[in-house]
Short mmCIF file of C-alpha atoms in Angstrom, two decimals:
data_model
loop_
_atom_site.label_atom_id
_atom_site.label_comp_id
_atom_site.label_asym_id
_atom_site.label_seq_id
_atom_site.Cartn_x
_atom_site.Cartn_y
_atom_site.Cartn_z
CA MET A 1 -67.05 -72.30 21.09
CA SER A 2 -64.19 -71.34 23.25
CA ALA A 3 -60.58 -72.30 22.70
CA ALA A 4 -60.27 -72.12 26.51
CA ALA A 5 -62.54 -75.16 26.86
CA ASP A 6 -61.10 -78.59 27.62
CA PRO A 7 -59.22 -79.56 24.43
CA GLY A 8 -60.89 -82.96 24.23
CA ASP A 9 -64.35 -81.47 24.72
CA LEU A 10 -63.64 -78.75 22.17
CA SER A 11 -62.36 -81.23 19.57
CA GLN A 12 -65.42 -83.42 20.05
CA ALA A 13 -67.78 -80.42 19.81
CA LEU A 14 -66.09 -79.37 16.55
CA ALA A 15 -66.33 -82.91 15.18
CA ASP A 16 -70.00 -83.15 16.14
CA LEU A 17 -70.87 -79.89 14.40
CA HIS A 18 -68.70 -80.78 11.39
CA SER A 19 -70.62 -84.05 11.04
CA GLU A 20 -73.84 -82.08 10.64
CA ALA A 21 -72.31 -80.05 7.82
CA PHE A 22 -70.12 -82.53 5.92
CA ASP A 23 -70.04 -86.09 4.70
CA PRO A 24 -67.51 -87.43 5.43
CA PRO A 25 -66.90 -85.40 8.61
CA TRP A 26 -63.58 -84.88 10.33
CA SER A 27 -62.92 -86.75 13.58
CA ALA A 28 -62.32 -85.30 17.03
CA SER A 29 -58.72 -86.54 16.85
CA ALA A 30 -58.22 -84.70 13.53
CA PHE A 31 -59.45 -81.49 15.14
CA ALA A 32 -57.25 -82.06 18.21
CA GLU A 33 -54.22 -82.52 15.97
CA LEU A 34 -54.98 -79.37 13.96
CA LEU A 35 -55.64 -77.24 17.05
CA GLY A 36 -52.23 -78.25 18.40
CA GLN A 37 -50.40 -76.93 15.34
CA SER A 38 -48.67 -73.57 15.17
CA GLY A 39 -50.56 -70.90 13.25
CA VAL A 40 -53.97 -72.58 13.50
CA MET A 41 -56.79 -70.30 14.62
CA LEU A 42 -60.39 -71.09 15.49
CA GLU A 43 -63.31 -68.70 15.36
CA GLY A 44 -66.68 -70.03 16.31
CA ALA A 45 -70.13 -69.85 17.67
CA THR A 46 -72.67 -72.38 18.82
CA ASP A 47 -73.93 -72.94 15.28
CA GLY A 48 -70.71 -72.73 13.28
CA PHE A 49 -66.97 -72.31 13.19
CA ILE A 50 -64.06 -71.60 10.88
CA LEU A 51 -60.59 -73.05 11.24
CA ILE A 52 -57.67 -71.33 9.49
CA ARG A 53 -53.93 -71.73 9.36
CA THR A 54 -51.40 -68.96 8.76
CA VAL A 55 -47.88 -69.62 7.55
CA ALA A 56 -45.56 -66.73 6.70
CA ASP A 57 -47.65 -64.31 4.62
CA GLU A 58 -50.37 -66.77 3.59
CA ALA A 59 -53.48 -68.11 5.25
CA GLU A 60 -55.71 -71.04 4.41
CA ILE A 61 -59.27 -71.76 5.41
CA LEU A 62 -59.07 -75.37 6.54
CA THR A 63 -62.81 -75.76 7.08
CA LEU A 64 -65.93 -73.69 7.60
CA ALA A 65 -68.90 -75.52 9.11
CA VAL A 66 -72.34 -74.07 9.79
CA ARG A 67 -75.12 -76.15 11.28
CA PRO A 68 -77.77 -76.72 8.56
CA SER A 69 -80.51 -75.11 10.70
CA ALA A 70 -78.37 -71.93 10.99
CA ARG A 71 -77.52 -71.49 7.32
CA ARG A 72 -78.54 -68.50 5.19
CA GLN A 73 -78.49 -66.19 8.23
CA GLY A 74 -75.08 -64.54 7.71
CA LEU A 75 -73.03 -66.63 10.14
CA GLY A 76 -70.75 -68.06 7.45
CA ALA A 77 -70.04 -64.58 6.04
CA ARG A 78 -69.27 -63.22 9.53
CA LEU A 79 -66.91 -66.12 10.23
CA VAL A 80 -65.07 -65.59 6.93
CA ARG A 81 -64.71 -61.84 7.61
CA THR A 82 -63.42 -62.46 11.13
CA ALA A 83 -60.98 -65.11 9.91
CA ALA A 84 -59.67 -62.81 7.17
CA ASP A 85 -59.18 -60.01 9.71
CA ARG A 86 -57.32 -62.32 12.08
CA ALA A 87 -55.15 -63.69 9.28
CA ALA A 88 -54.27 -60.17 8.11
CA ALA A 89 -53.44 -59.17 11.69
CA ALA A 90 -51.11 -62.18 11.82
CA GLY A 91 -49.29 -60.94 8.70
CA ALA A 92 -51.06 -62.84 5.92
CA VAL A 93 -51.50 -60.98 2.64
CA ARG A 94 -53.41 -63.76 0.85
CA MET A 95 -55.96 -66.31 1.96
CA PHE A 96 -56.62 -69.56 0.12
CA LEU A 97 -59.26 -72.26 0.32
CA GLU A 98 -60.55 -75.27 -1.55
CA VAL A 99 -64.24 -75.73 -2.23
CA ALA A 100 -66.09 -78.53 -3.99
CA GLU A 101 -67.10 -77.52 -7.48
CA ASP A 102 -70.66 -78.72 -6.80
CA ASN A 103 -71.06 -76.72 -3.57
CA ASP A 104 -72.95 -73.76 -5.03
CA PRO A 105 -73.89 -72.13 -1.68
CA ALA A 106 -70.26 -72.15 -0.47
CA ARG A 107 -69.01 -70.86 -3.83
CA ALA A 108 -71.50 -68.00 -3.62
CA LEU A 109 -70.42 -67.21 -0.04
CA TYR A 110 -66.74 -67.13 -0.95
CA GLY A 111 -67.37 -65.14 -4.15
CA ALA A 112 -69.28 -62.52 -2.16
CA ALA A 113 -66.32 -62.39 0.27
CA GLY A 114 -63.93 -61.52 -2.55
CA PHE A 115 -62.38 -64.90 -3.32
CA GLU A 116 -61.42 -65.57 -6.93
CA PRO A 117 -60.51 -68.77 -8.83
CA ALA A 118 -56.82 -69.69 -8.77
CA GLY A 119 -56.75 -73.37 -9.71
CA ARG A 120 -58.40 -76.77 -9.67
CA ARG A 121 -57.70 -80.15 -8.06
CA PRO A 122 -59.32 -82.86 -10.18
CA ARG A 123 -61.43 -85.49 -8.37
CA TYR A 124 -60.40 -84.15 -4.94
CA TYR A 125 -63.64 -84.65 -2.98
CA PRO A 126 -64.94 -88.24 -2.83
CA ARG A 127 -68.68 -88.77 -3.11
CA ALA A 128 -70.43 -91.85 -1.72
CA ASP A 129 -73.12 -91.69 -4.40
CA GLY A 130 -70.99 -90.97 -7.44
CA PRO A 131 -67.63 -89.94 -8.84
CA ALA A 132 -65.30 -87.62 -6.95
CA VAL A 133 -65.77 -83.90 -7.51
CA ASP A 134 -63.09 -81.37 -8.43
CA ALA A 135 -61.93 -78.87 -5.83
CA LEU A 136 -61.68 -75.26 -6.89
CA LEU A 137 -58.75 -73.40 -5.37
CA LEU A 138 -59.81 -69.84 -4.48
CA VAL A 139 -57.71 -66.91 -3.30
CA ARG A 140 -58.39 -63.51 -1.78
CA ASN A 141 -55.90 -60.70 -1.31
CA LEU A 142 -56.00 -59.42 2.27
CA ALA A 143 -53.76 -56.38 1.79
#
């Protein structure tokens, strides 16, 4: 995915891929709004992308989406490494993210990338087939 692409086409492509990875997915207009914000950076490939935001000396992973058919092949780990490098180059010393407590594959990915627990947001992620799930707040030092 190229940030040089038509913004509308790029936002729709991100939304389409996100819909394969998440329920509920984010809309093309949500991606367009995020991409227009200061400090937001996109890294991506055909089968996945990561969107981060840097503010002062902190960075946040907004979303990481990998097409289901491309999972367990190292793409997510590469995207996290690249995003951490870009955030550090932009002056961030810490990177945060939120992950659903029941998302074991993502928790394993982030744990392997050096993220550690820093907090919890009760009932943060809604579930269509049951009660909302807590979000775990994770942090990684980039320095």
